[in-house]
Amino acid sequence: MAHGSSISTRALGLGLLGLAGAVFALITLGALVRANGAGLACPDWPLCHGQLVPNFDLRIALEWGHRALAGLVSLGLAVISLGALRDARLRSRLRGRLLLAWTLLVAQALLGALTVWLLLAPWTVTAHLLLGNAFCALLVWMGLDLIESSAGAPLRSSTASAGHAALAAAAVLLVVQMLLGGMVASHAAGLACAFFPTCDGVSIAPTFQGLIGLHVLHRLVGFGLLAALAALAWFARGNPRLSRLARTALRLTLVQIALGIANVLGRLPVEITALHSATAAAIALTCALMVREALYAATARVPLARGFAALEPR
């Protein structure tokens, strides 16, 4: 690979990882907005109280800051996209995923607007959370592919079929859990079960209906995810990279459960609520990396090898 091309490709990859870090911060800031009841602190969109830069109090600062950071993320993606599309050797290889990234970003902006216009409708809040995590995972995936293509992909080991089953179960449970978490937050059901380990001081699952049922399901799926990740960590022992990621996800999930318990017992303190959302995003990213690792190990080829073959020296 030509030295200049390698630096350019690696720089784009690092830029995408940096942008993913900004999106992660945006997800955490969004949690702070929700926890402080600041979702409608700016009651209009795209302006805030009819102004580009309004007078600030804490809630307005949080919501306006959330929007401002989202704008910077859009600008960052534009810069990276221009850098990639200017290189003919990268353009055809990245065009599809850049289009997907822009589709997710535009959808996020529209959901942000709808969240304000529809007065925090639960479906918009939940969809906004899920798409934000998907966008962050896509940026990390793209960034790592570019970095590996410039430096040479690491050796990958195969994984037993039981490991693949555990990974599939963990991935499905994670998506369900994030959907349930978004619904719990958007329906203000965080204290629908006010005790732990029981829901109402008597039963673990007094009902599966209404807000209490939603909260109960969120708890049960969380423990199901923990079990799936524990199984994955065990079955993936022959694949060091996947095993390391599985153990990381397992530890994060243990932390997440502890934060969930603290949320209930502490009656939803703002700091714990924000950490709960940030840890959920970290688990989602780790699971996305596990899926990536398993896919590339299964195909036994360098990520984007076909796409970047033109960059290799002859």
Tab-separated table of C-alpha atoms in Angstrom:
chain	number	residue	atom	x	y	z
A	1	MET	CA	0.000	0.000	0.000
A	2	ALA	CA	1.264	3.432	-0.849
A	3	HIS	CA	2.330	5.371	2.237
A	4	GLY	CA	0.170	8.429	1.483
A	5	SER	CA	-2.899	6.305	0.834
A	6	SER	CA	-2.367	4.412	4.092
A	7	ILE	CA	-2.214	7.620	6.108
A	8	SER	CA	-5.290	8.978	4.345
A	9	THR	CA	-7.286	5.805	4.950
A	10	ARG	CA	-6.188	5.583	8.583
A	11	ALA	CA	-6.976	9.266	9.138
A	12	LEU	CA	-10.507	8.764	7.822
A	13	GLY	CA	-10.913	5.758	10.094
A	14	LEU	CA	-9.722	7.698	13.127
A	15	GLY	CA	-12.024	10.547	12.142
A	16	LEU	CA	-14.990	8.169	12.100
A	17	LEU	CA	-14.046	6.815	15.527
A	18	GLY	CA	-13.756	10.366	16.848
A	19	LEU	CA	-17.167	11.159	15.395
A	20	ALA	CA	-18.563	8.036	17.077
A	21	GLY	CA	-17.187	9.372	20.362
A	22	ALA	CA	-19.111	12.598	19.794
A	23	VAL	CA	-22.285	10.607	19.082
A	24	PHE	CA	-21.730	8.630	22.294
A	25	ALA	CA	-21.490	11.939	24.174
A	26	LEU	CA	-24.663	13.052	22.390
A	27	ILE	CA	-26.512	9.930	23.586
A	28	THR	CA	-25.380	10.611	27.154
A	29	LEU	CA	-26.383	14.262	26.895
A	30	GLY	CA	-29.778	13.150	25.604
A	31	ALA	CA	-30.185	11.076	28.759
A	32	LEU	CA	-29.389	14.141	30.857
A	33	VAL	CA	-32.002	16.091	28.893
A	34	ARG	CA	-34.634	13.435	29.681
A	35	ALA	CA	-33.601	13.032	33.323
A	36	ASN	CA	-33.837	16.789	33.911
A	37	GLY	CA	-37.228	17.043	32.205
A	38	ALA	CA	-35.699	19.323	29.581
A	39	GLY	CA	-37.071	17.669	26.449
A	40	LEU	CA	-39.371	20.633	25.803
A	41	ALA	CA	-37.124	23.323	27.284
A	42	CYS	CA	-36.910	24.548	23.696
A	43	PRO	CA	-40.576	24.290	22.672
A	44	ASP	CA	-39.921	24.974	18.992
A	45	TRP	CA	-37.602	23.521	16.350
A	46	PRO	CA	-35.105	24.240	14.809
A	47	LEU	CA	-34.982	27.491	16.807
A	48	CYS	CA	-35.250	27.694	20.594
A	49	HIS	CA	-37.840	30.168	21.873
A	50	GLY	CA	-37.691	31.731	18.424
A	51	GLN	CA	-33.958	32.398	18.694
A	52	LEU	CA	-30.827	30.767	17.341
A	53	VAL	CA	-29.094	31.354	20.699
A	54	PRO	CA	-31.654	31.812	23.503
A	55	ASN	CA	-31.277	33.017	27.067
A	56	PHE	CA	-30.108	30.055	29.103
A	57	ASP	CA	-31.154	28.314	32.260
A	58	LEU	CA	-30.049	24.753	33.054
A	59	ARG	CA	-32.795	23.000	31.109
A	60	ILE	CA	-32.537	25.243	28.073
A	61	ALA	CA	-28.749	24.879	28.124
A	62	LEU	CA	-29.047	21.087	28.137
A	63	GLU	CA	-31.547	20.929	25.272
A	64	TRP	CA	-29.809	23.625	23.214
A	65	GLY	CA	-26.437	21.962	23.851
A	66	HIS	CA	-27.883	18.659	22.666
A	67	ARG	CA	-28.982	20.287	19.425
A	68	ALA	CA	-25.680	22.136	18.989
A	69	LEU	CA	-23.651	18.947	19.435
A	70	ALA	CA	-25.902	17.189	16.918
A	71	GLY	CA	-25.130	19.991	14.471
A	72	LEU	CA	-21.394	19.511	15.022
A	73	VAL	CA	-21.790	15.778	14.391
A	74	SER	CA	-23.505	16.580	11.090
A	75	LEU	CA	-20.662	18.906	10.151
A	76	GLY	CA	-18.104	16.251	11.095
A	77	LEU	CA	-19.800	13.623	8.946
A	78	ALA	CA	-19.882	16.082	6.043
A	79	VAL	CA	-16.126	16.694	6.313
A	80	ILE	CA	-15.362	12.968	6.489
A	81	SER	CA	-17.705	12.230	3.588
A	82	LEU	CA	-16.015	14.830	1.403
A	83	GLY	CA	-12.615	13.417	2.294
A	84	ALA	CA	-13.696	9.897	1.369
A	85	LEU	CA	-15.520	10.821	-1.822
A	86	ARG	CA	-12.561	12.804	-3.154
A	87	ASP	CA	-10.533	9.583	-3.336
A	88	ALA	CA	-11.703	7.541	-6.315
A	89	ARG	CA	-10.287	4.361	-4.770
A	90	LEU	CA	-12.401	4.786	-1.646
A	91	ARG	CA	-15.478	6.398	-3.152
A	92	SER	CA	-17.124	3.298	-4.627
A	93	ARG	CA	-16.246	1.233	-1.545
A	94	LEU	CA	-17.654	3.632	1.053
A	95	ARG	CA	-20.489	5.208	-0.880
A	96	GLY	CA	-23.116	2.712	0.288
A	97	ARG	CA	-22.306	2.935	3.978
A	98	LEU	CA	-21.900	6.699	3.880
A	99	LEU	CA	-25.361	6.854	2.329
A	100	LEU	CA	-26.657	4.686	5.177
A	101	ALA	CA	-24.935	6.939	7.731
A	102	TRP	CA	-26.525	10.040	6.211
A	103	THR	CA	-29.917	8.309	6.103
A	104	LEU	CA	-29.665	7.545	9.827
A	105	LEU	CA	-28.491	11.075	10.594
A	106	VAL	CA	-31.328	12.717	8.655
A	107	ALA	CA	-33.820	10.343	10.279
A	108	GLN	CA	-32.399	11.318	13.674
A	109	ALA	CA	-32.850	15.005	12.913
A	110	LEU	CA	-36.447	14.414	11.824
A	111	LEU	CA	-37.150	12.357	14.943
A	112	GLY	CA	-35.657	15.123	17.068
A	113	ALA	CA	-38.014	17.609	15.460
A	114	LEU	CA	-41.005	15.267	15.824
A	115	THR	CA	-40.143	14.696	19.475
A	116	VAL	CA	-40.607	18.427	20.063
A	117	TRP	CA	-43.569	18.921	17.739
A	118	LEU	CA	-45.428	15.890	19.159
A	119	LEU	CA	-44.652	16.878	22.763
A	120	LEU	CA	-42.352	13.967	23.622
A	121	ALA	CA	-44.492	11.231	22.078
A	122	PRO	CA	-43.116	7.940	23.460
A	123	TRP	CA	-42.586	6.375	20.029
A	124	THR	CA	-40.434	9.296	18.861
A	125	VAL	CA	-38.325	9.268	22.040
A	126	THR	CA	-37.752	5.509	21.784
A	127	ALA	CA	-36.979	5.553	18.060
A	128	HIS	CA	-34.615	8.498	18.594
A	129	LEU	CA	-32.674	6.471	21.173
A	130	LEU	CA	-32.466	3.313	19.044
A	131	LEU	CA	-31.382	5.109	15.872
A	132	GLY	CA	-28.767	7.092	17.781
A	133	ASN	CA	-27.155	3.887	19.002
A	134	ALA	CA	-27.334	2.332	15.531
A	135	PHE	CA	-25.660	5.413	14.032
A	136	CYS	CA	-22.878	5.274	16.622
A	137	ALA	CA	-22.272	1.562	15.961
A	138	LEU	CA	-22.141	2.135	12.195
A	139	LEU	CA	-19.496	4.843	12.585
A	140	VAL	CA	-17.349	2.593	14.785
A	141	TRP	CA	-17.708	-0.313	12.352
A	142	MET	CA	-16.695	1.846	9.385
A	143	GLY	CA	-13.811	3.415	11.275
A	144	LEU	CA	-12.340	0.085	12.346
A	145	ASP	CA	-12.661	-1.308	8.825
A	146	LEU	CA	-10.688	1.621	7.430
A	147	ILE	CA	-7.986	1.379	10.090
A	148	GLU	CA	-7.607	-2.366	9.602
A	149	SER	CA	-7.476	-1.999	5.834
A	150	SER	CA	-4.582	0.453	6.170
A	151	ALA	CA	-2.608	-1.521	8.754
A	152	GLY	CA	-3.555	-5.090	7.921
A	153	ALA	CA	-6.350	-6.991	9.618
A	154	PRO	CA	-5.504	-8.996	12.756
A	155	LEU	CA	-5.563	-12.781	12.757
A	156	ARG	CA	-9.018	-14.049	13.617
A	157	SER	CA	-10.072	-17.377	15.125
A	158	SER	CA	-13.237	-19.298	14.395
A	159	THR	CA	-15.969	-19.707	17.008
A	160	ALA	CA	-17.993	-22.794	17.903
A	161	SER	CA	-21.594	-22.925	16.684
A	162	ALA	CA	-22.778	-22.663	20.291
A	163	GLY	CA	-20.927	-19.358	20.492
A	164	HIS	CA	-22.725	-18.119	17.392
A	165	ALA	CA	-26.066	-19.100	18.943
A	166	ALA	CA	-25.196	-17.275	22.165
A	167	LEU	CA	-24.137	-14.198	20.188
A	168	ALA	CA	-27.370	-14.232	18.180
A	169	ALA	CA	-29.384	-14.530	21.394
A	170	ALA	CA	-27.434	-11.696	23.013
A	171	ALA	CA	-27.899	-9.450	19.971
A	172	VAL	CA	-31.662	-10.054	19.845
A	173	LEU	CA	-32.049	-9.587	23.594
A	174	LEU	CA	-30.014	-6.381	23.447
A	175	VAL	CA	-32.279	-4.854	20.793
A	176	VAL	CA	-35.371	-5.883	22.773
A	177	GLN	CA	-33.849	-4.526	25.984
A	178	MET	CA	-32.990	-1.166	24.425
A	179	LEU	CA	-36.519	-0.940	23.019
A	180	LEU	CA	-37.948	-1.716	26.459
A	181	GLY	CA	-35.566	0.744	28.112
A	182	GLY	CA	-36.618	3.477	25.716
A	183	MET	CA	-40.282	2.731	26.423
A	184	VAL	CA	-39.715	2.715	30.190
A	185	ALA	CA	-38.019	6.116	29.948
A	186	SER	CA	-40.503	7.665	27.516
A	187	HIS	CA	-43.514	6.424	29.522
A	188	ALA	CA	-41.962	7.586	32.831
A	189	ALA	CA	-42.166	4.017	34.122
A	190	GLY	CA	-38.823	4.015	35.903
A	191	LEU	CA	-40.520	3.682	39.291
A	192	ALA	CA	-43.476	1.552	38.195
A	193	CYS	CA	-41.705	-1.103	40.261
A	194	ALA	CA	-40.511	0.766	43.329
A	195	PHE	CA	-38.664	-2.102	45.025
A	196	PHE	CA	-35.888	-4.581	44.276
A	197	PRO	CA	-35.626	-7.540	43.865
A	198	THR	CA	-39.415	-7.608	44.047
A	199	CYS	CA	-41.500	-5.165	42.060
A	200	ASP	CA	-44.075	-4.185	44.679
A	201	GLY	CA	-42.487	-5.496	47.855
A	202	VAL	CA	-44.187	-8.885	47.431
A	203	SER	CA	-43.844	-10.302	43.908
A	204	ILE	CA	-41.095	-10.174	41.293
A	205	ALA	CA	-43.686	-9.995	38.517
A	206	PRO	CA	-47.102	-8.968	39.872
A	207	THR	CA	-48.378	-8.369	36.324
A	208	PHE	CA	-47.201	-8.170	32.744
A	209	GLN	CA	-49.712	-5.482	31.818
A	210	GLY	CA	-49.449	-1.707	31.746
A	211	LEU	CA	-46.460	0.264	32.985
A	212	ILE	CA	-45.703	-2.254	35.722
A	213	GLY	CA	-45.544	-5.035	33.141
A	214	LEU	CA	-43.254	-2.905	30.983
A	215	HIS	CA	-40.882	-2.363	33.891
A	216	VAL	CA	-40.978	-6.055	34.853
A	217	LEU	CA	-40.133	-7.111	31.294
A	218	HIS	CA	-37.236	-4.646	31.249
A	219	ARG	CA	-35.810	-6.285	34.368
A	220	LEU	CA	-36.310	-9.860	33.162
A	221	VAL	CA	-34.838	-9.277	29.707
A	222	GLY	CA	-31.848	-7.596	31.356
A	223	PHE	CA	-31.099	-10.779	33.298
A	224	GLY	CA	-31.682	-12.817	30.136
A	225	LEU	CA	-29.094	-10.680	28.350
A	226	LEU	CA	-26.671	-11.250	31.215
A	227	ALA	CA	-27.107	-15.026	30.867
A	228	ALA	CA	-26.616	-14.915	27.086
A	229	LEU	CA	-23.418	-12.890	27.454
A	230	ALA	CA	-22.112	-15.274	30.120
A	231	ALA	CA	-22.729	-18.194	27.756
A	232	LEU	CA	-21.026	-16.327	24.924
A	233	ALA	CA	-17.965	-15.572	27.058
A	234	TRP	CA	-17.711	-19.294	27.830
A	235	PHE	CA	-18.236	-20.638	24.305
A	236	ALA	CA	-16.006	-18.006	22.665
A	237	ARG	CA	-12.913	-18.988	24.635
A	238	GLY	CA	-11.258	-20.276	21.445
A	239	ASN	CA	-11.559	-16.853	19.820
A	240	PRO	CA	-9.459	-14.452	21.939
A	241	ARG	CA	-10.797	-11.253	20.365
A	242	LEU	CA	-14.455	-12.283	20.604
A	243	SER	CA	-13.950	-13.683	24.101
A	244	ARG	CA	-12.404	-10.410	25.273
A	245	LEU	CA	-15.324	-8.426	23.865
A	246	ALA	CA	-17.832	-10.831	25.427
A	247	ARG	CA	-16.211	-10.479	28.841
A	248	THR	CA	-16.283	-6.695	28.455
A	249	ALA	CA	-19.984	-6.767	27.553
A	250	LEU	CA	-20.647	-9.082	30.494
A	251	ARG	CA	-18.934	-6.720	32.944
A	252	LEU	CA	-20.753	-3.725	31.491
A	253	THR	CA	-24.071	-5.535	31.851
A	254	LEU	CA	-23.333	-6.292	35.505
A	255	VAL	CA	-22.608	-2.585	36.001
A	256	GLN	CA	-25.809	-1.749	34.119
A	257	ILE	CA	-27.905	-3.971	36.375
A	258	ALA	CA	-26.332	-2.354	39.438
A	259	LEU	CA	-27.149	1.083	38.007
A	260	GLY	CA	-30.723	-0.027	37.343
A	261	ILE	CA	-31.076	-1.146	40.957
A	262	ALA	CA	-29.569	2.152	42.150
A	263	ASN	CA	-32.015	4.015	39.919
A	264	VAL	CA	-34.972	2.360	41.635
A	265	LEU	CA	-33.683	2.509	45.200
A	266	GLY	CA	-32.454	6.092	44.751
A	267	ARG	CA	-35.707	7.195	43.067
A	268	LEU	CA	-34.148	8.032	39.676
A	269	PRO	CA	-31.238	10.353	40.541
A	270	VAL	CA	-30.197	12.324	37.474
A	271	GLU	CA	-26.566	11.191	37.543
A	272	ILE	CA	-27.449	7.486	37.764
A	273	THR	CA	-30.047	7.829	35.019
A	274	ALA	CA	-27.460	9.376	32.692
A	275	LEU	CA	-24.902	6.678	33.550
A	276	HIS	CA	-27.554	4.027	32.893
A	277	SER	CA	-28.074	5.341	29.348
A	278	ALA	CA	-24.342	5.760	28.722
A	279	THR	CA	-23.649	2.197	29.867
A	280	ALA	CA	-26.454	0.900	27.647
A	281	ALA	CA	-24.796	2.629	24.691
A	282	ALA	CA	-21.445	1.080	25.648
A	283	ILE	CA	-23.025	-2.386	25.766
A	284	ALA	CA	-24.639	-1.802	22.373
A	285	LEU	CA	-21.299	-0.773	20.868
A	286	THR	CA	-19.538	-3.783	22.361
A	287	CYS	CA	-22.199	-6.124	20.984
A	288	ALA	CA	-21.890	-4.515	17.554
A	289	LEU	CA	-18.140	-5.152	17.694
A	290	MET	CA	-18.807	-8.778	18.648
A	291	VAL	CA	-21.107	-9.226	15.653
A	292	ARG	CA	-18.439	-7.654	13.433
A	293	GLU	CA	-15.750	-9.933	14.849
A	294	ALA	CA	-17.865	-13.061	14.395
A	295	LEU	CA	-18.797	-12.144	10.824
A	296	TYR	CA	-15.222	-11.469	9.770
A	297	ALA	CA	-13.944	-14.587	11.516
A	298	ALA	CA	-16.623	-16.682	9.799
A	299	THR	CA	-15.739	-15.369	6.350
A	300	ALA	CA	-11.996	-15.637	7.151
A	301	ARG	CA	-11.105	-12.559	5.183
A	302	VAL	CA	-9.821	-9.074	5.791
A	303	PRO	CA	-12.637	-6.533	6.312
A	304	LEU	CA	-13.318	-4.787	3.040
A	305	ALA	CA	-10.486	-6.796	1.465
A	306	ARG	CA	-12.253	-6.831	-1.839
A	307	GLY	CA	-12.987	-3.140	-1.614
A	308	PHE	CA	-9.465	-2.077	-0.701
A	309	ALA	CA	-7.535	-4.480	-2.912
A	310	ALA	CA	-6.888	-1.628	-5.322
A	311	LEU	CA	-4.923	0.181	-2.621
A	312	GLU	CA	-2.359	-2.601	-2.234
A	313	PRO	CA	1.007	-2.295	-4.040
A	314	ARG	CA	1.661	-4.378	-7.109
